[in-house]
PDB file of C-alpha atoms in Angstrom:
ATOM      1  CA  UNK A  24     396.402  61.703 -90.063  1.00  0.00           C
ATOM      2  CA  UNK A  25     397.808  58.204 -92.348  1.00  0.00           C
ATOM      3  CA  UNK A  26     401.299  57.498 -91.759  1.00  0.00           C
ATOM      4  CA  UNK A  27     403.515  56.906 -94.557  1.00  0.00           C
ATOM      5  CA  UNK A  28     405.288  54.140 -95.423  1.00  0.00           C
ATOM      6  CA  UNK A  29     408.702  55.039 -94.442  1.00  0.00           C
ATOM      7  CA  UNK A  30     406.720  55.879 -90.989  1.00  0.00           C
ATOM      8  CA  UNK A  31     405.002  52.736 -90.506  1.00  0.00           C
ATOM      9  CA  UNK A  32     408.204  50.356 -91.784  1.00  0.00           C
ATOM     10  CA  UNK A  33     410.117  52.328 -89.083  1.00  0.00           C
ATOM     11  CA  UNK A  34     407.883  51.627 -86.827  1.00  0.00           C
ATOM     12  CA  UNK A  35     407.587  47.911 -87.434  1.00  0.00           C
ATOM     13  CA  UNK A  36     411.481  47.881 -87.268  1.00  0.00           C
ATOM     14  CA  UNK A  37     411.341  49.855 -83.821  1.00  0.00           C
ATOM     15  CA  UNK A  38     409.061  47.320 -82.110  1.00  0.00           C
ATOM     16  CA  UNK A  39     410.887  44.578 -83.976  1.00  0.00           C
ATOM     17  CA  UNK A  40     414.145  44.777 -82.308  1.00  0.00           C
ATOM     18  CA  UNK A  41     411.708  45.087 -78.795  1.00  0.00           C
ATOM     19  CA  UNK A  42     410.244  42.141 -79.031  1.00  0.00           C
ATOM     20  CA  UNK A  43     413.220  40.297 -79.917  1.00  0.00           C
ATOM     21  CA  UNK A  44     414.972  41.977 -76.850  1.00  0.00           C
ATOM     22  CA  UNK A  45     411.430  40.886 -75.111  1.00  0.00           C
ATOM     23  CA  UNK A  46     411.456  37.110 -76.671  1.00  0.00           C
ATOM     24  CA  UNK A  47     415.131  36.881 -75.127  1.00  0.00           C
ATOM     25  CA  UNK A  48     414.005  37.912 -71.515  1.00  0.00           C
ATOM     26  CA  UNK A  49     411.443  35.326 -71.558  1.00  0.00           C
ATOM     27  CA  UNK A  50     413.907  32.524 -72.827  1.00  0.00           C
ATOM     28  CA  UNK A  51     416.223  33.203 -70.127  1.00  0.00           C
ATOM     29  CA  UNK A  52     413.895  33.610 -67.539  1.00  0.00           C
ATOM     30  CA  UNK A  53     412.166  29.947 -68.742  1.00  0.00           C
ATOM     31  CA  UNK A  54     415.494  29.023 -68.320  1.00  0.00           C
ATOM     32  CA  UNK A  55     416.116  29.908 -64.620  1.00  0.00           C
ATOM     33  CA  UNK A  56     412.702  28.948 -64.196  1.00  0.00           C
ATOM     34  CA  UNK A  57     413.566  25.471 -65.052  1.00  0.00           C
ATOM     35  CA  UNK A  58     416.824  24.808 -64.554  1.00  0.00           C
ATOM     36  CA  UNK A  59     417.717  26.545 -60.971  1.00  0.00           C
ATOM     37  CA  UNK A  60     413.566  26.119 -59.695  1.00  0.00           C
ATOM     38  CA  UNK A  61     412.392  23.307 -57.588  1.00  0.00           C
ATOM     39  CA  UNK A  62     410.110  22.031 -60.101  1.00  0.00           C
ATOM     40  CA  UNK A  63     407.258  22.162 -57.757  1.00  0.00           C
ATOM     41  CA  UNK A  64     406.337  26.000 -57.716  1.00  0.00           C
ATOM     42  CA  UNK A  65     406.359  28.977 -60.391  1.00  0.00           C
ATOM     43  CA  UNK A  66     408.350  31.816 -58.604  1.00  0.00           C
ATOM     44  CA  UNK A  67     406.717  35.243 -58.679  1.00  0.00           C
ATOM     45  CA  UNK A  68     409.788  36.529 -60.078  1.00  0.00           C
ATOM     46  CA  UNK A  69     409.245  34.333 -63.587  1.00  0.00           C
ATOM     47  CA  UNK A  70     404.892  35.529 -63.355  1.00  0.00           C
ATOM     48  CA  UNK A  71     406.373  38.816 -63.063  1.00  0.00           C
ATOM     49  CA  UNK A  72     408.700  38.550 -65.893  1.00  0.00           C
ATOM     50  CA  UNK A  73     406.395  36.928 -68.079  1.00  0.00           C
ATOM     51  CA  UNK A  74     403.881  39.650 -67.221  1.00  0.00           C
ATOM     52  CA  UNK A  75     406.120  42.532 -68.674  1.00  0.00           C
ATOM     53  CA  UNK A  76     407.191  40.836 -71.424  1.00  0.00           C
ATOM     54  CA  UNK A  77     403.097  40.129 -72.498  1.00  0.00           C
ATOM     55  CA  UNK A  78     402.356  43.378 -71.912  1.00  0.00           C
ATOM     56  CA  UNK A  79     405.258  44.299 -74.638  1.00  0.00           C
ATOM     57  CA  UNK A  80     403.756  42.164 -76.661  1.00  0.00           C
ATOM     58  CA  UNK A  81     400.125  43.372 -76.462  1.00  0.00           C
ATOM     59  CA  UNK A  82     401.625  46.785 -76.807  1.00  0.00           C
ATOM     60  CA  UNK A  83     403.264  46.166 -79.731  1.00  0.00           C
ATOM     61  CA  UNK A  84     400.221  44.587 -81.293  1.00  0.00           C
ATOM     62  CA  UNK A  85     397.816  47.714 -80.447  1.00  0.00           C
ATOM     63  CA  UNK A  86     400.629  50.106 -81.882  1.00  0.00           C
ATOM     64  CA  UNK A  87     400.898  48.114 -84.986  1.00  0.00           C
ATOM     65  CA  UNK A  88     397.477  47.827 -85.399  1.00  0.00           C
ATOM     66  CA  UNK A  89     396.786  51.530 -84.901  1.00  0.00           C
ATOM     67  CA  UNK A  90     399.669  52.404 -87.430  1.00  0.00           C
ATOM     68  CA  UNK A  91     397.898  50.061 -89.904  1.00  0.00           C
ATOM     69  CA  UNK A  92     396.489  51.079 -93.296  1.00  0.00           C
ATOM     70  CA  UNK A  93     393.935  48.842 -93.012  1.00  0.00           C
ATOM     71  CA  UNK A  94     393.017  48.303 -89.122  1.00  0.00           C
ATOM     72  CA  UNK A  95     390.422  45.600 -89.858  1.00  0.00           C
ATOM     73  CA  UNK A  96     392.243  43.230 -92.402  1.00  0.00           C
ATOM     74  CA  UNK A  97     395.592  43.655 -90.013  1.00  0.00           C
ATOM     75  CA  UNK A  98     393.285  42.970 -86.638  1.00  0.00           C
ATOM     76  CA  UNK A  99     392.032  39.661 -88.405  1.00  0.00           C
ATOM     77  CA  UNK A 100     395.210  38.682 -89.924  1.00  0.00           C
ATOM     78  CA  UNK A 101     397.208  39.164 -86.854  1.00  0.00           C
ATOM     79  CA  UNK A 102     394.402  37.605 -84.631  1.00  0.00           C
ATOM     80  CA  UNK A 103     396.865  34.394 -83.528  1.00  0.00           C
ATOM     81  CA  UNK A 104     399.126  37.062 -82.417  1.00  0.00           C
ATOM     82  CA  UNK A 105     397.628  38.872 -80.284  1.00  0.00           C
ATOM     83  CA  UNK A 106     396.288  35.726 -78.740  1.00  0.00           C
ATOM     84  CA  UNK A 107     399.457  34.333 -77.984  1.00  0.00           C
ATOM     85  CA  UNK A 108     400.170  37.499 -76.298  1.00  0.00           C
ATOM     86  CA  UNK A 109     397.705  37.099 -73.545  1.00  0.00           C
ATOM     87  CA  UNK A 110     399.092  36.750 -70.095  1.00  0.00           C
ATOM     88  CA  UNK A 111     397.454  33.374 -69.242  1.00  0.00           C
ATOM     89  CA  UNK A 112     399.768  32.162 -66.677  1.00  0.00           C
ATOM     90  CA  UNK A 113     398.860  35.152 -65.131  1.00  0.00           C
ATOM     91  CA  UNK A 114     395.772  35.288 -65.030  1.00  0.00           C
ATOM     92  CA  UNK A 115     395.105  31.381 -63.705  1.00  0.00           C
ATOM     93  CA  UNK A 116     397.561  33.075 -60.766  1.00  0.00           C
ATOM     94  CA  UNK A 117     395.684  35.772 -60.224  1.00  0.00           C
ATOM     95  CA  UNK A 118     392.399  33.626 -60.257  1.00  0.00           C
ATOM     96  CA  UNK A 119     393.430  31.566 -57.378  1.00  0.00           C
ATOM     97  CA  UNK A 120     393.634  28.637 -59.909  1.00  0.00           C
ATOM     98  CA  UNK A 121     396.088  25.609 -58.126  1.00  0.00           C
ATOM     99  CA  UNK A 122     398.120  24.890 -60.952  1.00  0.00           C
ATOM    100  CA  UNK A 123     400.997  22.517 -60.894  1.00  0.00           C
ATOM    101  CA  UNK A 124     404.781  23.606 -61.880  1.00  0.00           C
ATOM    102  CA  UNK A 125     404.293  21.675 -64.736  1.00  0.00           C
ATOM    103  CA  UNK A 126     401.139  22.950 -66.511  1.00  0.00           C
ATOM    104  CA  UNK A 127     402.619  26.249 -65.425  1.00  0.00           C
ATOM    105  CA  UNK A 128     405.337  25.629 -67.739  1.00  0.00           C
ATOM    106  CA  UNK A 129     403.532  24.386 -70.599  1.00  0.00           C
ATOM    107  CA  UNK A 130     401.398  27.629 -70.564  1.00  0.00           C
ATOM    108  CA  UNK A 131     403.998  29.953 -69.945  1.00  0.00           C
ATOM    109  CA  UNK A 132     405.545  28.559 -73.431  1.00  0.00           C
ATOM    110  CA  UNK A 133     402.416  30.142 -75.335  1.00  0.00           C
ATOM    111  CA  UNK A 134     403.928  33.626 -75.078  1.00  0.00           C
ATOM    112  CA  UNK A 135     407.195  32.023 -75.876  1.00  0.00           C
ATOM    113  CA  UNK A 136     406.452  31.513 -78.937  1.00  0.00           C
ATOM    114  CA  UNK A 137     404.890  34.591 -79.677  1.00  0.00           C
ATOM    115  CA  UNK A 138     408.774  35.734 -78.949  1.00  0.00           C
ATOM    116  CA  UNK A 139     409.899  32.880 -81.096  1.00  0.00           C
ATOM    117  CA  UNK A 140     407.738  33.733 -84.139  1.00  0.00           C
ATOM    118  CA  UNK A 141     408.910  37.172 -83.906  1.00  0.00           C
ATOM    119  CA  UNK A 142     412.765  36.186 -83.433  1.00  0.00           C
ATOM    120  CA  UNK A 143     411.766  33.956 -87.132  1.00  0.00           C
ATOM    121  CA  UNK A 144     410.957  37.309 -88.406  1.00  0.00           C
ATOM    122  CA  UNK A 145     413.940  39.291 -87.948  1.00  0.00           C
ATOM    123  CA  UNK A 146     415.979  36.378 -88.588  1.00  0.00           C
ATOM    124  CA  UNK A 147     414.513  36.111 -92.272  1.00  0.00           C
ATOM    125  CA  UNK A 148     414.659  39.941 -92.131  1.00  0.00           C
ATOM    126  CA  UNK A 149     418.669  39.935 -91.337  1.00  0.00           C
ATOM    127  CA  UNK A 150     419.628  37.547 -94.172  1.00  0.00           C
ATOM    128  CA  UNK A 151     419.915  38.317 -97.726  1.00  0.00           C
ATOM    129  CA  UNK A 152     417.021  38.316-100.393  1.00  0.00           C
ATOM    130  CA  UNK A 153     417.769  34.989-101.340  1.00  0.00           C
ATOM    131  CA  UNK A 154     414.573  33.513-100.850  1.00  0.00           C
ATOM    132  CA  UNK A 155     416.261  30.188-100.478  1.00  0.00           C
ATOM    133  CA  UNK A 156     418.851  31.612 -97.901  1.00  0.00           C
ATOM    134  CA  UNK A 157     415.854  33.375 -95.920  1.00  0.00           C
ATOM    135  CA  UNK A 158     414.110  29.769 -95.620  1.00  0.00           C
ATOM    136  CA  UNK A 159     417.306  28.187 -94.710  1.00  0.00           C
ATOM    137  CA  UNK A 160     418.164  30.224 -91.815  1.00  0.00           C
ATOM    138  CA  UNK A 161     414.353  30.889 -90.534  1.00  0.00           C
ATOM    139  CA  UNK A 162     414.678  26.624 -90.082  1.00  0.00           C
ATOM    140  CA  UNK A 163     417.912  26.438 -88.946  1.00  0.00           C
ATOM    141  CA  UNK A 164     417.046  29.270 -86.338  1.00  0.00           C
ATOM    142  CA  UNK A 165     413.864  27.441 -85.614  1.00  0.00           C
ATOM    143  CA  UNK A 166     415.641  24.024 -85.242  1.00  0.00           C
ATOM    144  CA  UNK A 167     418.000  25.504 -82.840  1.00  0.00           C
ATOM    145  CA  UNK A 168     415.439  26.918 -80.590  1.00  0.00           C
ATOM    146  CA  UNK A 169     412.880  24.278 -80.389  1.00  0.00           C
ATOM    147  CA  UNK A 170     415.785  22.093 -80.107  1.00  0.00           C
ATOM    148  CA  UNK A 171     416.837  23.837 -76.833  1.00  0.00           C
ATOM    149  CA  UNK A 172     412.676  24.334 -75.868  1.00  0.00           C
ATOM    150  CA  UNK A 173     412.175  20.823 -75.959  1.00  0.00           C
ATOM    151  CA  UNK A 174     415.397  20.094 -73.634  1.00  0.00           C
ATOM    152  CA  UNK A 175     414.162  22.492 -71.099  1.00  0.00           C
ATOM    153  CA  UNK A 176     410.748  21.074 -71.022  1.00  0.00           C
ATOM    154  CA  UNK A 177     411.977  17.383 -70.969  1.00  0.00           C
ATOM    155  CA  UNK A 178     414.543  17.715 -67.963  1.00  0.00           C
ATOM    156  CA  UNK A 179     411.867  19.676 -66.063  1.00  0.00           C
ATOM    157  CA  UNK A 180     408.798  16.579 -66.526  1.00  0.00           C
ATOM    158  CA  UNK A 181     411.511  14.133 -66.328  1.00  0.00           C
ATOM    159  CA  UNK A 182     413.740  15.109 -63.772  1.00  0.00           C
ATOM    160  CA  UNK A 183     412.167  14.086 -60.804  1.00  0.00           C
ATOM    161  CA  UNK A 184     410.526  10.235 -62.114  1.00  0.00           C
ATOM    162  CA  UNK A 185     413.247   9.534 -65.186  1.00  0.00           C
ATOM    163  CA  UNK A 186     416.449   7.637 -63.324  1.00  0.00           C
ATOM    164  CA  UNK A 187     418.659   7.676 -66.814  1.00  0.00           C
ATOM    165  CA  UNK A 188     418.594  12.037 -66.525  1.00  0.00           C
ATOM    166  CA  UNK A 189     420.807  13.753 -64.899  1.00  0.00           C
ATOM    167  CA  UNK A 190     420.872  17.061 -65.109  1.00  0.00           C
ATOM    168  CA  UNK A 191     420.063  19.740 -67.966  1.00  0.00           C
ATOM    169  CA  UNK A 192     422.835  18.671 -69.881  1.00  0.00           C
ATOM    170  CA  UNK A 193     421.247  15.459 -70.043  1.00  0.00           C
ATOM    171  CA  UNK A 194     418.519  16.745 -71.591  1.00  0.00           C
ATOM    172  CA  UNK A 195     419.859  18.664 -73.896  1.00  0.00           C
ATOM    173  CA  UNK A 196     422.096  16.283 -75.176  1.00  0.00           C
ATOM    174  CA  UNK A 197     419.062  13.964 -76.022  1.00  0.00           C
ATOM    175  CA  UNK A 198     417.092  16.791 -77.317  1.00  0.00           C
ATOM    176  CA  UNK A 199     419.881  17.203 -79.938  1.00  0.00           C
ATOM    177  CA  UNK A 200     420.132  13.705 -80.637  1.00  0.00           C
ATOM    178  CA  UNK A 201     416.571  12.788 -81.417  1.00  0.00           C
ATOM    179  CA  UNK A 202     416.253  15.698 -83.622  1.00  0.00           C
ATOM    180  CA  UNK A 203     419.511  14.609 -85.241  1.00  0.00           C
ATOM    181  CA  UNK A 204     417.254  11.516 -85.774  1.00  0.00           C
ATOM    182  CA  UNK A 205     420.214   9.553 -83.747  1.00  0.00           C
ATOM    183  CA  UNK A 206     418.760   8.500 -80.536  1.00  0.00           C
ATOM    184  CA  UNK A 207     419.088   8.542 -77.105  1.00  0.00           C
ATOM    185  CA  UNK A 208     419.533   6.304 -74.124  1.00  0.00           C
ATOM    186  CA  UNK A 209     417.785   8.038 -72.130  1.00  0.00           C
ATOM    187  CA  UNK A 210     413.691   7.191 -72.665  1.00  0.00           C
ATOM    188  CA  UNK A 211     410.754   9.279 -71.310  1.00  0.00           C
ATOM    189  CA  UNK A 212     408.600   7.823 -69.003  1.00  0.00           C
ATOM    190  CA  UNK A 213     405.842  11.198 -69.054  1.00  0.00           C
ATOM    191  CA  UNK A 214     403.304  11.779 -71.669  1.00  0.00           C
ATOM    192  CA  UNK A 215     404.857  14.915 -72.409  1.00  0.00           C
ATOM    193  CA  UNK A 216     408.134  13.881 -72.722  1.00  0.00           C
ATOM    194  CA  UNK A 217     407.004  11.207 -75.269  1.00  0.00           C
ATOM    195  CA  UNK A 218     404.768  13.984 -76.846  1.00  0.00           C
ATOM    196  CA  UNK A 219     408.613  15.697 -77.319  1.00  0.00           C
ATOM    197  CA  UNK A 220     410.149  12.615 -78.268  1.00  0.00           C
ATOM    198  CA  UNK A 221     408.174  12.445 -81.554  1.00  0.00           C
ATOM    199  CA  UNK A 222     408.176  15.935 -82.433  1.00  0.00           C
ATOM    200  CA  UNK A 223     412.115  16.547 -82.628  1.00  0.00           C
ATOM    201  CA  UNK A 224     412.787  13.345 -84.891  1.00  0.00           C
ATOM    202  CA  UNK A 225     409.853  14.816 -87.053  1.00  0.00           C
ATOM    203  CA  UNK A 226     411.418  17.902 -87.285  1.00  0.00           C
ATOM    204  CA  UNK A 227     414.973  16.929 -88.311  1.00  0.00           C
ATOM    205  CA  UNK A 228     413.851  14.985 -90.796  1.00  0.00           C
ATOM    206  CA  UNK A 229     412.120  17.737 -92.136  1.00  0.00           C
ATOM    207  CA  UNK A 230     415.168  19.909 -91.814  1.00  0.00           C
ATOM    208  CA  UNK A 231     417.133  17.641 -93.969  1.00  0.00           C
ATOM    209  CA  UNK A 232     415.339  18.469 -97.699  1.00  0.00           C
ATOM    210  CA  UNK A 233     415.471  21.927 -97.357  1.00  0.00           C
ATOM    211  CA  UNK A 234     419.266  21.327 -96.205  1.00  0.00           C
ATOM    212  CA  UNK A 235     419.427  19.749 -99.409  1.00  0.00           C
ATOM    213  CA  UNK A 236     418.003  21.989-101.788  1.00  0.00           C
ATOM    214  CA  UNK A 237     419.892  25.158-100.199  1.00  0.00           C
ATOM    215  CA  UNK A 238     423.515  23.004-100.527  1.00  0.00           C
ATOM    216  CA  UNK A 239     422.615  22.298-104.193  1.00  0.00           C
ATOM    217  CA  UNK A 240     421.346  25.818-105.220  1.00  0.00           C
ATOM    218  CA  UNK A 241     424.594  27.562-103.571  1.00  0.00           C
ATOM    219  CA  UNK A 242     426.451  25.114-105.477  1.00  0.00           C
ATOM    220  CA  UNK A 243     424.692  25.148-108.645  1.00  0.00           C
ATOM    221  CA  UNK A 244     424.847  28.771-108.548  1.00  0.00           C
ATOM    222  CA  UNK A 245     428.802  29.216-107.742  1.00  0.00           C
ATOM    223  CA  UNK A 246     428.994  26.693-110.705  1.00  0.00           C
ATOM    224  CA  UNK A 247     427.353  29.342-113.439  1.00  0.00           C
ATOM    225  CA  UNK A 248     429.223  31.727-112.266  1.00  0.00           C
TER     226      UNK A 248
END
């Protein structure tokens, strides 16, 4: 038996607020991970963590898809989804695989952002129908949490070989000022740190147009009124 609409949009909202509850787990847990670990080891407790919160995600992917009205088109649409879903810190674990703290970290941030793309979601969901006012708070959501990713990842490759950091606040305190496009004392002296160091000035400057246009619509809109 079909599902209705009403069904299948509550439904979507349902698993919706889950996976945001789910994306949330795995942010915090990332950042115990990080900040409190040795930087050496994953702890079971984070694999375990990031275990449930995939298999939400998976879950939520099969329901969806099962609720569809067209299974096939929503299977090959939502493809990257359920990709990014996949336990693979997990499974290299489980597979005996000797994997270093820090590629442990850089593949348990592929289910992050399965959370992180849903969080974009709801937070475009949340805001008016402006479409200009959805865009503007999807970025500025997305600004602040890459903004924060990109500190976590840069004190834990830097931490240990970088003299200039010390501690998290550190990092995120030169996460927030190369994004800002500002600049930072502090340099990176790992690939992936410099990998990080392009990315955030790249994304504040694309921040700034769309800051732009939704500061002149709001104002050329309160004008005609």
């Amino acid at each position: 038996m079909s599902l209705t609409q009403s069904a299948r949009a509550g439904i979507r909202d349902a698993l919706g607020v889950v996976k945001l509850i789910a994306g949330l787990v795995l942010l915090v847990a990332l950042s115990w991970e990080i900040i409190a670990g040795d930087h050496v080891h994953v702890s079971r407790t984070y694999l375990a963590i990031q275990f449930v919160v995939c298999l939400v995600f998976l879950c939520d992917f099969f329901v969806r898809w099962a609720a569809a009205e067209r299974p096939g088109r929503f299977f090959w649409r939502n493809l990257p989804f359920l990709l990014l879903s996949v336990p693979y810190l997990n499974i290299l674990a489980w597979s005996g695989v000797d994997m270093t703290h820090d590629w442990g970290v850089l593949v348990g941030l592929i289910p992050l952002l399965r959370a992180f793309l849903a969080m974009v979601i709801i937070v475009r969901w949340l805001v008016s129908e402006n479409r200009m006012r959805r865009l503007f708070f999807a970025y500025i959501f997305t600004v602040v949490i890459f903004t924060y990713i990109s500190g976590l990842v840069f004190y834990d490759y830097e931490v240990l070989v970088n003299p200039k950091l010390h501690g998290f606040g550190n990092a995120l305190w030169w996460a927030w000022m190369n994004v800002t496009t500002v600049g930072a004392e502090i340099f990176p002296v790992t690939a992936v740190g410099k990998v990080f160091c392009v990315l955030l000035p790249s994304l504040g400057m694309m921040f700034f147009p769309i800051f732009t246009t939704y500061v002149l619509q709001e104002y050329t809109h309160k004008k005609g009124e």
